[in-house]
Amino acid sequence: MARHAAAEVSFVRLPSNPDLPLPARATPEAAGFDVRSAEPDFQLACGEIRGVRTGLILELPSGLECQVRPRSGLAARHGITLPNSPGTIDPDYRGGLTVLLQNT
C-alpha cells in the first residue's frame, strides 16, 4: 500500500476579521470543515442568490482543489443551498473566499 504525505492547507484571516473562527470539523468523524460567515447578520430573501464573505483566504498546494458543498441541515431547516454545488476553489486562487448561497 502506498503512503501519501498529508497536504498542508493554510487559511489566512483577512485583517477585517481577526477574531473569526478558522474552518473546523464539527465532529471528529466529519468529512469536511465548516466555514463561518464573516457577515453574521446577513439575510437572504426568498429566491435570492448572494455571495457571502467568509473573511478568509485559502492557500492550497498545487494539484489540489477545495470543494464547497451545501449542508443538509441548512437545507432542511432553512431552505439554504449552494446554487453551484459543488463550488470549486483552484489552488492558484488567492483572493478572499465568498460562498454563493441561495434561499430556496
mmCIF file of C-alpha atoms in Angstrom:
data_model
loop_
_atom_site.group_PDB
_atom_site.id
_atom_site.type_symbol
_atom_site.label_atom_id
_atom_site.label_comp_id
_atom_site.label_asym_id
_atom_site.label_seq_id
_atom_site.Cartn_x
_atom_site.Cartn_y
_atom_site.Cartn_z
ATOM 1 C CA MET A 1 0.000 0.000 0.000
ATOM 2 C CA ALA A 2 1.378 3.386 -0.997
ATOM 3 C CA ARG A 3 1.528 6.113 1.619
ATOM 4 C CA HIS A 4 0.995 9.742 0.728
ATOM 5 C CA ALA A 5 2.252 12.710 2.684
ATOM 6 C CA ALA A 6 -0.508 14.900 4.064
ATOM 7 C CA ALA A 7 -1.005 18.067 2.064
ATOM 8 C CA GLU A 8 -0.911 21.297 4.033
ATOM 9 C CA VAL A 9 -3.782 23.695 3.526
ATOM 10 C CA SER A 10 -3.488 27.173 5.023
ATOM 11 C CA PHE A 11 -6.270 29.548 5.971
ATOM 12 C CA VAL A 12 -5.477 33.212 6.473
ATOM 13 C CA ARG A 13 -7.913 35.571 8.175
ATOM 14 C CA LEU A 14 -8.422 38.868 6.379
ATOM 15 C CA PRO A 15 -7.457 41.876 8.543
ATOM 16 C CA SER A 16 -11.119 42.917 8.797
ATOM 17 C CA ASN A 17 -11.943 39.651 10.648
ATOM 18 C CA PRO A 18 -9.160 38.983 13.203
ATOM 19 C CA ASP A 19 -11.425 37.022 15.600
ATOM 20 C CA LEU A 20 -13.270 34.894 13.031
ATOM 21 C CA PRO A 21 -13.044 31.164 13.848
ATOM 22 C CA LEU A 22 -10.976 29.188 11.358
ATOM 23 C CA PRO A 23 -12.676 26.327 9.469
ATOM 24 C CA ALA A 24 -13.003 23.245 11.668
ATOM 25 C CA ARG A 25 -14.667 19.841 11.731
ATOM 26 C CA ALA A 26 -17.923 19.907 13.704
ATOM 27 C CA THR A 27 -17.289 16.370 14.981
ATOM 28 C CA PRO A 28 -14.224 14.086 14.930
ATOM 29 C CA GLU A 29 -15.706 11.967 12.105
ATOM 30 C CA ALA A 30 -16.979 14.866 9.956
ATOM 31 C CA ALA A 31 -15.981 14.528 6.303
ATOM 32 C CA GLY A 32 -15.341 18.233 5.814
ATOM 33 C CA PHE A 33 -14.692 21.505 7.567
ATOM 34 C CA ASP A 34 -17.393 24.017 8.485
ATOM 35 C CA VAL A 35 -16.781 27.616 7.443
ATOM 36 C CA ARG A 36 -18.475 30.525 9.173
ATOM 37 C CA SER A 37 -19.723 33.699 7.590
ATOM 38 C CA ALA A 38 -17.877 36.980 8.109
ATOM 39 C CA GLU A 39 -21.340 38.567 7.781
ATOM 40 C CA PRO A 40 -23.197 37.143 10.817
ATOM 41 C CA ASP A 41 -26.344 39.243 10.420
ATOM 42 C CA PHE A 42 -26.961 38.895 6.676
ATOM 43 C CA GLN A 43 -30.383 37.911 5.348
ATOM 44 C CA LEU A 44 -31.380 36.141 2.138
ATOM 45 C CA ALA A 45 -34.801 36.916 0.701
ATOM 46 C CA CYS A 46 -36.833 34.032 -0.692
ATOM 47 C CA GLY A 47 -35.288 33.053 -4.043
ATOM 48 C CA GLU A 48 -32.257 35.326 -3.575
ATOM 49 C CA ILE A 49 -28.760 34.192 -4.573
ATOM 50 C CA ARG A 50 -25.903 36.087 -2.981
ATOM 51 C CA GLY A 51 -22.199 35.789 -2.344
ATOM 52 C CA VAL A 52 -21.424 35.727 1.384
ATOM 53 C CA ARG A 53 -17.905 36.615 2.523
ATOM 54 C CA THR A 54 -16.003 34.159 4.704
ATOM 55 C CA GLY A 55 -13.291 36.617 5.763
ATOM 56 C CA LEU A 56 -10.653 34.054 4.734
ATOM 57 C CA ILE A 57 -8.013 33.421 2.110
ATOM 58 C CA LEU A 58 -7.309 29.766 1.330
ATOM 59 C CA GLU A 59 -3.845 28.587 0.283
ATOM 60 C CA LEU A 60 -3.900 25.169 -1.369
ATOM 61 C CA PRO A 61 -0.879 23.215 -2.580
ATOM 62 C CA SER A 62 -0.526 22.686 -6.315
ATOM 63 C CA GLY A 63 -2.595 19.803 -7.622
ATOM 64 C CA LEU A 64 -5.386 20.059 -5.038
ATOM 65 C CA GLU A 65 -8.773 21.728 -5.149
ATOM 66 C CA CYS A 66 -11.209 22.690 -2.419
ATOM 67 C CA GLN A 67 -14.905 21.945 -2.857
ATOM 68 C CA VAL A 68 -17.682 23.912 -1.180
ATOM 69 C CA ARG A 69 -20.828 21.868 -0.615
ATOM 70 C CA PRO A 70 -24.240 22.608 0.904
ATOM 71 C CA ARG A 71 -25.144 21.314 4.357
ATOM 72 C CA SER A 72 -28.247 19.152 4.671
ATOM 73 C CA GLY A 73 -29.188 20.781 7.997
ATOM 74 C CA LEU A 74 -29.274 24.267 6.472
ATOM 75 C CA ALA A 75 -31.328 22.973 3.554
ATOM 76 C CA ALA A 76 -33.802 21.083 5.742
ATOM 77 C CA ARG A 77 -34.256 23.768 8.415
ATOM 78 C CA HIS A 78 -33.898 26.968 6.385
ATOM 79 C CA GLY A 79 -34.054 26.132 2.659
ATOM 80 C CA ILE A 80 -30.456 27.341 2.180
ATOM 81 C CA THR A 81 -28.332 25.680 -0.503
ATOM 82 C CA LEU A 82 -25.475 26.397 -2.910
ATOM 83 C CA PRO A 83 -26.623 27.015 -6.489
ATOM 84 C CA ASN A 84 -23.261 25.981 -7.988
ATOM 85 C CA SER A 85 -22.644 22.892 -5.886
ATOM 86 C CA PRO A 86 -20.022 21.727 -5.600
ATOM 87 C CA GLY A 87 -18.187 25.022 -5.846
ATOM 88 C CA THR A 88 -14.522 24.606 -6.781
ATOM 89 C CA ILE A 89 -11.614 26.651 -5.452
ATOM 90 C CA ASP A 90 -8.480 26.211 -7.562
ATOM 91 C CA PRO A 91 -5.004 26.009 -5.987
ATOM 92 C CA ASP A 92 -3.820 29.221 -7.644
ATOM 93 C CA TYR A 93 -6.697 31.374 -6.317
ATOM 94 C CA ARG A 94 -5.536 33.697 -3.541
ATOM 95 C CA GLY A 95 -8.429 36.131 -3.178
ATOM 96 C CA GLY A 96 -10.966 36.369 -0.375
ATOM 97 C CA LEU A 97 -13.351 33.434 -0.290
ATOM 98 C CA THR A 98 -17.001 34.075 -0.997
ATOM 99 C CA VAL A 99 -19.657 31.350 -0.913
ATOM 100 C CA LEU A 100 -22.731 31.623 -3.135
ATOM 101 C CA LEU A 101 -25.880 30.891 -1.119
ATOM 102 C CA GLN A 102 -29.470 30.555 -2.280
ATOM 103 C CA ASN A 103 -32.659 30.741 -0.254
ATOM 104 C CA THR A 104 -34.978 28.266 -1.965
#
